[in-house]
Amino acid sequence: MKNILVCVAWPYANGPLHLGHMAGCYLPPDIFARYHRLKGNKVLMVSGSDMHGTPITVTAQQEGKTPEEVAMHYHAINSKSIEEMGISFDLFSHTHTKEHFESARWILDTLDKAGYIEPRVSEEPYDPVAKQFLPDRYVEGICPHCEYESARGDQCDNCGKTLDSKELKNPRSKLNPDAEIEFRETEHLFFKLSEFRDTLLEWLSSGKEHWRPSVINFTRNWLQEGLIDRPITRDLEWGIDIQREGYEKKRMYVWFEAVMGYYSASLHWAKNQGEPDLWKDWWENDEAEHYYFMAKDNIPFHTIIWPAMLSGCGLHLPHDVPANEYLLLDSTQFSKSRRHAVWIPDYLDRYDPELLRYYLASIMPEQKDANFTWEDYVTRINNELIGNYGNLMHRVISFAHKNFPEGLSSNESTLPSLNDKVKEVHERVQEALEACKFKRALQAIMELSQAGNIELNEVAPWKQVKEDRDACEATLVTFLNLCRSLSVLMTPFLPKSSQKAWEYLNQEGKIDDAGWNSALEFKAEFKLQQPLPLFSKLNMEEILEKEMPPEEENELANVKPEITFDDFKKLDIRIGTVEKVQAHPNADKLWLLDVNFGGPTRRIVTGLRGIYESEDLLGKRIAVLVNLAPAKFRGEESNGMLLAAEGNDVVSLLQPDKEIEDGSEVH
Ligand SMILES: [Zn+2]
């Protein structure tokens, strides 16, 4: 028996969860935890809401509420979504608890005593109108890497680079957009992260063969670039007060304290159990294995920063950090701010959580980004989950119940090859789940179910029952055992329908307690319950009508006339010919175009890579806004912006429809 700690990234409590969170962060650890519990291992699975980030104070300000009101509101909504999706946390807590505050202060003190904390004076952005220092998200400006205009003081949402407010060009205060930001000296505590570089490199260099290549490569590159010491306090009054003189108006930085939630929630859970030392079974036990689940944007916090803090405190280091790639919605990234998302509460209002668990597990973004579409959702549910698995389960159980209402018995399987297949798949699923390869595990189960369907059609018990009732009974016992094995194997993925199947098969107790190896048992006797289909088919037309966004033409109705003809005249748009197309050396979505306007060519950087092939662009006559100020995109200067139309997933270049010379003006 192993002790396994399942740690799941903490969501910000500033909005509801969407499908991207579910596929990237919550479903994988739940499948993992359920498997290990079935296996008989001692699992503790914890997470909670991150209550203290600036996203929350910003939302609170916008909504005229206190940060605590906003955070508690979304914590309640997200706790409910998590429960309804069947995510089996032992504790889903939040960071605004007494337990978390105490643990966070203990970790800070421990690091301090070990010499890893140091007060330093630094220059921080100050808003002279609001008369206060500005935390990172309260500063916006132009990204020095990609020229994105609304980059924040901590990160650029366009190119993904982490930033420091000082690096932003033309920094502005979110509190007073017209205020000139000043940089003033102030004291903060710093964590000496740089001192952990060698320790972490050494830790990474052994026994990490089971890590995902993307995770280990990302981490190694980050470490090789060198680590910089980071401030762990900031000027904000919402968060954990560190109780030091001079720090009354400063709070612990959220990146520093949120990761401590794994530790504090373990202690909190033990306290709730009435056995306050129980957490030590995972944290003071060298044999315990700690797994951290998250989406890829969170990797450095879990492979570098948190391990550095853990090692500074002498606590247990992660065993694996199986970070996922992203789930896309109709091929673009989910976004809270752009409202481009399918929210979990909306989904749960209309559909069955088990269907979503199946669909997300079947497309899980483990190696690369995956794409959610409603068409694909309906197709996979109807054809795979219901057409293959649900169909086999229902055909076998309902036919057996109808023809043998008094019960069935047979001492051995009539199809040894099917038994061998069960054994082989059981082993493959186990291997895949232990290696956090969830998609592969599900595929193996579906393969077994498919093999069952093929055998069932071959043996055709509906013919046998008329010719040889005893042979039919033996066949059905064989297939009922297959259904029983399948429901055990499926439990980590589909806990509710597996339990239902368990009841139709009239098996004792809860399937959760049956044990992983019970999938290999052979039951000689069955007395069945009247079954209902485990799932109902989805209606494609109905769902598409409900879920597709309203027609684009409605958008035009909302356009307000805001600019004058004189404004329009300021735009200098010209026709040019694309003479050369090159890939951007370090951005895989950008092309570099050399465009001829009747004189020397101009270099334009465009995001059409992945949409237009280079040969489709070469020689094209295009319309370009040429009096746009030059802007750099990942180091390449762009001197204009080409015009294209975008709608219903199509991007289409604007082109003149008659022969016209390069440099012609567009009016
Ligand atoms: Zn950027």
mmCIF file with all atom_site columns, N, CA, C and O in Angstrom, residues 321-358:
data_model
loop_
_atom_site.group_PDB
_atom_site.id
_atom_site.type_symbol
_atom_site.label_atom_id
_atom_site.label_alt_id
_atom_site.label_comp_id
_atom_site.label_asym_id
_atom_site.label_entity_id
_atom_site.label_seq_id
_atom_site.pdbx_PDB_ins_code
_atom_site.Cartn_x
_atom_site.Cartn_y
_atom_site.Cartn_z
_atom_site.occupancy
_atom_site.B_iso_or_equiv
_atom_site.pdbx_formal_charge
_atom_site.auth_seq_id
_atom_site.auth_comp_id
_atom_site.auth_asym_id
_atom_site.auth_atom_id
_atom_site.pdbx_PDB_model_num
ATOM 1   N N  . VAL A 1 321 ? 4.756   15.823 -11.748 1.00 0.00 ? 321 VAL A N  1
ATOM 2   C CA . VAL A 1 321 ? 3.985   17.045 -12.017 1.00 0.00 ? 321 VAL A CA 1
ATOM 3   C C  . VAL A 1 321 ? 3.397   16.913 -13.428 1.00 0.00 ? 321 VAL A C  1
ATOM 4   O O  . VAL A 1 321 ? 3.887   17.508 -14.373 1.00 0.00 ? 321 VAL A O  1
ATOM 5   N N  . PRO A 1 322 ? 2.368   16.063 -13.569 1.00 0.00 ? 322 PRO A N  1
ATOM 6   C CA . PRO A 1 322 ? 1.847   15.801 -14.916 1.00 0.00 ? 322 PRO A CA 1
ATOM 7   C C  . PRO A 1 322 ? 0.971   16.946 -15.430 1.00 0.00 ? 322 PRO A C  1
ATOM 8   O O  . PRO A 1 322 ? -0.254  16.833 -15.502 1.00 0.00 ? 322 PRO A O  1
ATOM 9   N N  . ALA A 1 323 ? 1.606   18.048 -15.807 1.00 0.00 ? 323 ALA A N  1
ATOM 10  C CA . ALA A 1 323 ? 0.851   19.222 -16.270 1.00 0.00 ? 323 ALA A CA 1
ATOM 11  C C  . ALA A 1 323 ? 0.255   18.953 -17.648 1.00 0.00 ? 323 ALA A C  1
ATOM 12  O O  . ALA A 1 323 ? 0.867   18.319 -18.494 1.00 0.00 ? 323 ALA A O  1
ATOM 13  N N  . ASN A 1 324 ? -0.946  19.449 -17.835 1.00 0.00 ? 324 ASN A N  1
ATOM 14  C CA . ASN A 1 324 ? -1.621  19.291 -19.122 1.00 0.00 ? 324 ASN A CA 1
ATOM 15  C C  . ASN A 1 324 ? -1.426  20.505 -20.011 1.00 0.00 ? 324 ASN A C  1
ATOM 16  O O  . ASN A 1 324 ? -1.178  21.611 -19.537 1.00 0.00 ? 324 ASN A O  1
ATOM 17  N N  . GLU A 1 325 ? -1.610  20.272 -21.317 1.00 0.00 ? 325 GLU A N  1
ATOM 18  C CA . GLU A 1 325 ? -1.677  21.378 -22.275 1.00 0.00 ? 325 GLU A CA 1
ATOM 19  C C  . GLU A 1 325 ? -3.068  21.993 -22.148 1.00 0.00 ? 325 GLU A C  1
ATOM 20  O O  . GLU A 1 325 ? -3.817  21.663 -21.238 1.00 0.00 ? 325 GLU A O  1
ATOM 21  N N  . TYR A 1 326 ? -3.447  22.843 -23.106 1.00 0.00 ? 326 TYR A N  1
ATOM 22  C CA . TYR A 1 326 ? -4.751  23.518 -22.986 1.00 0.00 ? 326 TYR A CA 1
ATOM 23  C C  . TYR A 1 326 ? -5.864  22.814 -23.751 1.00 0.00 ? 326 TYR A C  1
ATOM 24  O O  . TYR A 1 326 ? -5.627  22.163 -24.761 1.00 0.00 ? 326 TYR A O  1
ATOM 25  N N  . LEU A 1 327 ? -7.072  22.995 -23.251 1.00 0.00 ? 327 LEU A N  1
ATOM 26  C CA . LEU A 1 327 ? -8.256  22.638 -24.024 1.00 0.00 ? 327 LEU A CA 1
ATOM 27  C C  . LEU A 1 327 ? -8.713  23.915 -24.717 1.00 0.00 ? 327 LEU A C  1
ATOM 28  O O  . LEU A 1 327 ? -8.884  24.950 -24.081 1.00 0.00 ? 327 LEU A O  1
ATOM 29  N N  . LEU A 1 328 ? -8.898  23.842 -26.034 1.00 0.00 ? 328 LEU A N  1
ATOM 30  C CA . LEU A 1 328 ? -9.358  25.006 -26.785 1.00 0.00 ? 328 LEU A CA 1
ATOM 31  C C  . LEU A 1 328 ? -10.857 24.872 -27.042 1.00 0.00 ? 328 LEU A C  1
ATOM 32  O O  . LEU A 1 328 ? -11.390 23.777 -27.052 1.00 0.00 ? 328 LEU A O  1
ATOM 33  N N  . LEU A 1 329 ? -11.502 25.994 -27.239 1.00 0.00 ? 329 LEU A N  1
ATOM 34  C CA . LEU A 1 329 ? -12.928 25.990 -27.561 1.00 0.00 ? 329 LEU A CA 1
ATOM 35  C C  . LEU A 1 329 ? -13.042 26.484 -28.991 1.00 0.00 ? 329 LEU A C  1
ATOM 36  O O  . LEU A 1 329 ? -12.626 27.606 -29.284 1.00 0.00 ? 329 LEU A O  1
ATOM 37  N N  . ASP A 1 330 ? -13.578 25.645 -29.885 1.00 0.00 ? 330 ASP A N  1
ATOM 38  C CA . ASP A 1 330 ? -13.633 25.996 -31.302 1.00 0.00 ? 330 ASP A CA 1
ATOM 39  C C  . ASP A 1 330 ? -12.284 26.548 -31.767 1.00 0.00 ? 330 ASP A C  1
ATOM 40  O O  . ASP A 1 330 ? -12.212 27.584 -32.412 1.00 0.00 ? 330 ASP A O  1
ATOM 41  N N  . SER A 1 331 ? -11.224 25.875 -31.392 1.00 0.00 ? 331 SER A N  1
ATOM 42  C CA . SER A 1 331 ? -9.847  26.172 -31.821 1.00 0.00 ? 331 SER A CA 1
ATOM 43  C C  . SER A 1 331 ? -9.227  27.448 -31.239 1.00 0.00 ? 331 SER A C  1
ATOM 44  O O  . SER A 1 331 ? -8.139  27.825 -31.626 1.00 0.00 ? 331 SER A O  1
ATOM 45  N N  . THR A 1 332 ? -9.882  28.162 -30.336 1.00 0.00 ? 332 THR A N  1
ATOM 46  C CA . THR A 1 332 ? -9.208  29.290 -29.678 1.00 0.00 ? 332 THR A CA 1
ATOM 47  C C  . THR A 1 332 ? -9.253  29.110 -28.168 1.00 0.00 ? 332 THR A C  1
ATOM 48  O O  . THR A 1 332 ? -10.116 28.407 -27.645 1.00 0.00 ? 332 THR A O  1
ATOM 49  N N  . GLN A 1 333 ? -8.312  29.768 -27.500 1.00 0.00 ? 333 GLN A N  1
ATOM 50  C CA . GLN A 1 333 ? -8.166  29.574 -26.065 1.00 0.00 ? 333 GLN A CA 1
ATOM 51  C C  . GLN A 1 333 ? -9.387  30.063 -25.284 1.00 0.00 ? 333 GLN A C  1
ATOM 52  O O  . GLN A 1 333 ? -9.952  31.100 -25.601 1.00 0.00 ? 333 GLN A O  1
ATOM 53  N N  . PHE A 1 334 ? -9.758  29.282 -24.263 1.00 0.00 ? 334 PHE A N  1
ATOM 54  C CA . PHE A 1 334 ? -10.815 29.733 -23.350 1.00 0.00 ? 334 PHE A CA 1
ATOM 55  C C  . PHE A 1 334 ? -10.366 31.040 -22.727 1.00 0.00 ? 334 PHE A C  1
ATOM 56  O O  . PHE A 1 334 ? -9.189  31.225 -22.442 1.00 0.00 ? 334 PHE A O  1
ATOM 57  N N  . SER A 1 335 ? -11.276 31.954 -22.509 1.00 0.00 ? 335 SER A N  1
ATOM 58  C CA . SER A 1 335 ? -10.886 33.201 -21.886 1.00 0.00 ? 335 SER A CA 1
ATOM 59  C C  . SER A 1 335 ? -12.018 33.740 -21.040 1.00 0.00 ? 335 SER A C  1
ATOM 60  O O  . SER A 1 335 ? -13.127 33.932 -21.521 1.00 0.00 ? 335 SER A O  1
ATOM 61  N N  . LYS A 1 336 ? -11.703 33.943 -19.743 1.00 0.00 ? 336 LYS A N  1
ATOM 62  C CA . LYS A 1 336 ? -12.702 34.520 -18.849 1.00 0.00 ? 336 LYS A CA 1
ATOM 63  C C  . LYS A 1 336 ? -13.035 35.927 -19.299 1.00 0.00 ? 336 LYS A C  1
ATOM 64  O O  . LYS A 1 336 ? -14.180 36.326 -19.349 1.00 0.00 ? 336 LYS A O  1
ATOM 65  N N  . SER A 1 337 ? -11.968 36.703 -19.640 1.00 0.00 ? 337 SER A N  1
ATOM 66  C CA . SER A 1 337 ? -12.198 38.118 -19.919 1.00 0.00 ? 337 SER A CA 1
ATOM 67  C C  . SER A 1 337 ? -12.959 38.323 -21.225 1.00 0.00 ? 337 SER A C  1
ATOM 68  O O  . SER A 1 337 ? -13.761 39.224 -21.347 1.00 0.00 ? 337 SER A O  1
ATOM 69  N N  . ARG A 1 338 ? -12.713 37.452 -22.224 1.00 0.00 ? 338 ARG A N  1
ATOM 70  C CA . ARG A 1 338 ? -13.449 37.613 -23.483 1.00 0.00 ? 338 ARG A CA 1
ATOM 71  C C  . ARG A 1 338 ? -14.779 36.851 -23.466 1.00 0.00 ? 338 ARG A C  1
ATOM 72  O O  . ARG A 1 338 ? -15.485 36.793 -24.460 1.00 0.00 ? 338 ARG A O  1
ATOM 73  N N  . ARG A 1 339 ? -15.110 36.253 -22.359 1.00 0.00 ? 339 ARG A N  1
ATOM 74  C CA . ARG A 1 339 ? -16.327 35.459 -22.225 1.00 0.00 ? 339 ARG A CA 1
ATOM 75  C C  . ARG A 1 339 ? -16.427 34.372 -23.282 1.00 0.00 ? 339 ARG A C  1
ATOM 76  O O  . ARG A 1 339 ? -17.505 34.036 -23.766 1.00 0.00 ? 339 ARG A O  1
ATOM 77  N N  . HIS A 1 340 ? -15.255 33.865 -23.688 1.00 0.00 ? 340 HIS A N  1
ATOM 78  C CA . HIS A 1 340 ? -15.220 32.803 -24.683 1.00 0.00 ? 340 HIS A CA 1
ATOM 79  C C  . HIS A 1 340 ? -15.020 31.505 -23.916 1.00 0.00 ? 340 HIS A C  1
ATOM 80  O O  . HIS A 1 340 ? -13.899 31.099 -23.643 1.00 0.00 ? 340 HIS A O  1
ATOM 81  N N  . ALA A 1 341 ? -16.125 30.888 -23.493 1.00 0.00 ? 341 ALA A N  1
ATOM 82  C CA . ALA A 1 341 ? -16.001 29.738 -22.616 1.00 0.00 ? 341 ALA A CA 1
ATOM 83  C C  . ALA A 1 341 ? -17.319 28.984 -22.538 1.00 0.00 ? 341 ALA A C  1
ATOM 84  O O  . ALA A 1 341 ? -18.371 29.525 -22.864 1.00 0.00 ? 341 ALA A O  1
ATOM 85  N N  . VAL A 1 342 ? -17.242 27.703 -22.118 1.00 0.00 ? 342 VAL A N  1
ATOM 86  C CA . VAL A 1 342 ? -18.453 26.996 -21.708 1.00 0.00 ? 342 VAL A CA 1
ATOM 87  C C  . VAL A 1 342 ? -18.295 26.825 -20.202 1.00 0.00 ? 342 VAL A C  1
ATOM 88  O O  . VAL A 1 342 ? -17.358 26.173 -19.736 1.00 0.00 ? 342 VAL A O  1
ATOM 89  N N  . TRP A 1 343 ? -19.177 27.479 -19.444 1.00 0.00 ? 343 TRP A N  1
ATOM 90  C CA . TRP A 1 343 ? -19.059 27.457 -17.984 1.00 0.00 ? 343 TRP A CA 1
ATOM 91  C C  . TRP A 1 343 ? -19.633 26.170 -17.430 1.00 0.00 ? 343 TRP A C  1
ATOM 92  O O  . TRP A 1 343 ? -20.660 25.682 -17.903 1.00 0.00 ? 343 TRP A O  1
ATOM 93  N N  . ILE A 1 344 ? -18.992 25.634 -16.397 1.00 0.00 ? 344 ILE A N  1
ATOM 94  C CA . ILE A 1 344 ? -19.454 24.375 -15.807 1.00 0.00 ? 344 ILE A CA 1
ATOM 95  C C  . ILE A 1 344 ? -20.889 24.499 -15.258 1.00 0.00 ? 344 ILE A C  1
ATOM 96  O O  . ILE A 1 344 ? -21.715 23.625 -15.514 1.00 0.00 ? 344 ILE A O  1
ATOM 97  N N  . PRO A 1 345 ? -21.233 25.583 -14.514 1.00 0.00 ? 345 PRO A N  1
ATOM 98  C CA . PRO A 1 345 ? -22.619 25.648 -14.024 1.00 0.00 ? 345 PRO A CA 1
ATOM 99  C C  . PRO A 1 345 ? -23.647 25.628 -15.168 1.00 0.00 ? 345 PRO A C  1
ATOM 100 O O  . PRO A 1 345 ? -24.700 24.999 -15.038 1.00 0.00 ? 345 PRO A O  1
ATOM 101 N N  . ASP A 1 346 ? -23.329 26.275 -16.298 1.00 0.00 ? 346 ASP A N  1
ATOM 102 C CA . ASP A 1 346 ? -24.251 26.246 -17.447 1.00 0.00 ? 346 ASP A CA 1
ATOM 103 C C  . ASP A 1 346 ? -24.358 24.842 -18.017 1.00 0.00 ? 346 ASP A C  1
ATOM 104 O O  . ASP A 1 346 ? -25.441 24.367 -18.354 1.00 0.00 ? 346 ASP A O  1
ATOM 105 N N  . TYR A 1 347 ? -23.213 24.180 -18.157 1.00 0.00 ? 347 TYR A N  1
ATOM 106 C CA . TYR A 1 347 ? -23.232 22.818 -18.675 1.00 0.00 ? 347 TYR A CA 1
ATOM 107 C C  . TYR A 1 347 ? -24.094 21.925 -17.780 1.00 0.00 ? 347 TYR A C  1
ATOM 108 O O  . TYR A 1 347 ? -24.945 21.180 -18.247 1.00 0.00 ? 347 TYR A O  1
ATOM 109 N N  . LEU A 1 348 ? -23.866 22.043 -16.460 1.00 0.00 ? 348 LEU A N  1
ATOM 110 C CA . LEU A 1 348 ? -24.555 21.154 -15.522 1.00 0.00 ? 348 LEU A CA 1
ATOM 111 C C  . LEU A 1 348 ? -26.055 21.422 -15.457 1.00 0.00 ? 348 LEU A C  1
ATOM 112 O O  . LEU A 1 348 ? -26.839 20.547 -15.107 1.00 0.00 ? 348 LEU A O  1
ATOM 113 N N  . ASP A 1 349 ? -26.468 22.646 -15.818 1.00 0.00 ? 349 ASP A N  1
ATOM 114 C CA . ASP A 1 349 ? -27.899 22.946 -15.885 1.00 0.00 ? 349 ASP A CA 1
ATOM 115 C C  . ASP A 1 349 ? -28.585 22.128 -16.968 1.00 0.00 ? 349 ASP A C  1
ATOM 116 O O  . ASP A 1 349 ? -29.783 21.901 -16.909 1.00 0.00 ? 349 ASP A O  1
ATOM 117 N N  . ARG A 1 350 ? -27.817 21.763 -18.001 1.00 0.00 ? 350 ARG A N  1
ATOM 118 C CA . ARG A 1 350 ? -28.452 21.146 -19.165 1.00 0.00 ? 350 ARG A CA 1
ATOM 119 C C  . ARG A 1 350 ? -28.110 19.682 -19.386 1.00 0.00 ? 350 ARG A C  1
ATOM 120 O O  . ARG A 1 350 ? -28.903 18.942 -19.942 1.00 0.00 ? 350 ARG A O  1
ATOM 121 N N  . TYR A 1 351 ? -26.875 19.266 -18.985 1.00 0.00 ? 351 TYR A N  1
ATOM 122 C CA . TYR A 1 351 ? -26.445 17.921 -19.360 1.00 0.00 ? 351 TYR A CA 1
ATOM 123 C C  . TYR A 1 351 ? -25.866 17.146 -18.187 1.00 0.00 ? 351 TYR A C  1
ATOM 124 O O  . TYR A 1 351 ? -25.582 17.700 -17.134 1.00 0.00 ? 351 TYR A O  1
ATOM 125 N N  . ASP A 1 352 ? -25.628 15.848 -18.478 1.00 0.00 ? 352 ASP A N  1
ATOM 126 C CA . ASP A 1 352 ? -25.156 14.894 -17.496 1.00 0.00 ? 352 ASP A CA 1
ATOM 127 C C  . ASP A 1 352 ? -23.633 15.047 -17.291 1.00 0.00 ? 352 ASP A C  1
ATOM 128 O O  . ASP A 1 352 ? -22.881 15.012 -18.264 1.00 0.00 ? 352 ASP A O  1
ATOM 129 N N  . PRO A 1 353 ? -23.190 15.202 -16.036 1.00 0.00 ? 353 PRO A N  1
ATOM 130 C CA . PRO A 1 353 ? -21.736 15.338 -15.804 1.00 0.00 ? 353 PRO A CA 1
ATOM 131 C C  . PRO A 1 353 ? -20.936 14.132 -16.301 1.00 0.00 ? 353 PRO A C  1
ATOM 132 O O  . PRO A 1 353 ? -19.792 14.274 -16.730 1.00 0.00 ? 353 PRO A O  1
ATOM 133 N N  . GLU A 1 354 ? -21.535 12.936 -16.259 1.00 0.00 ? 354 GLU A N  1
ATOM 134 C CA . GLU A 1 354 ? -20.791 11.740 -16.696 1.00 0.00 ? 354 GLU A CA 1
ATOM 135 C C  . GLU A 1 354 ? -20.422 11.825 -18.174 1.00 0.00 ? 354 GLU A C  1
ATOM 136 O O  . GLU A 1 354 ? -19.379 11.351 -18.582 1.00 0.00 ? 354 GLU A O  1
ATOM 137 N N  . LEU A 1 355 ? -21.308 12.429 -18.974 1.00 0.00 ? 355 LEU A N  1
ATOM 138 C CA . LEU A 1 355 ? -21.021 12.544 -20.408 1.00 0.00 ? 355 LEU A CA 1
ATOM 139 C C  . LEU A 1 355 ? -19.817 13.447 -20.617 1.00 0.00 ? 355 LEU A C  1
ATOM 140 O O  . LEU A 1 355 ? -18.952 13.179 -21.447 1.00 0.00 ? 355 LEU A O  1
ATOM 141 N N  . LEU A 1 356 ? -19.754 14.524 -19.834 1.00 0.00 ? 356 LEU A N  1
ATOM 142 C CA . LEU A 1 356 ? -18.625 15.448 -19.963 1.00 0.00 ? 356 LEU A CA 1
ATOM 143 C C  . LEU A 1 356 ? -17.336 14.784 -19.490 1.00 0.00 ? 356 LEU A C  1
ATOM 144 O O  . LEU A 1 356 ? -16.280 14.952 -20.104 1.00 0.00 ? 356 LEU A O  1
ATOM 145 N N  . ARG A 1 357 ? -17.435 14.020 -18.424 1.00 0.00 ? 357 ARG A N  1
ATOM 146 C CA . ARG A 1 357 ? -16.240 13.307 -17.938 1.00 0.00 ? 357 ARG A CA 1
ATOM 147 C C  . ARG A 1 357 ? -15.716 12.375 -19.029 1.00 0.00 ? 357 ARG A C  1
ATOM 148 O O  . ARG A 1 357 ? -14.524 12.328 -19.287 1.00 0.00 ? 357 ARG A O  1
ATOM 149 N N  . TYR A 1 358 ? -16.629 11.658 -19.690 1.00 0.00 ? 358 TYR A N  1
ATOM 150 C CA . TYR A 1 358 ? -16.183 10.752 -20.754 1.00 0.00 ? 358 TYR A CA 1
ATOM 151 C C  . TYR A 1 358 ? -15.535 11.552 -21.881 1.00 0.00 ? 358 TYR A C  1
ATOM 152 O O  . TYR A 1 358 ? -14.429 11.255 -22.326 1.00 0.00 ? 358 TYR A O  1
#
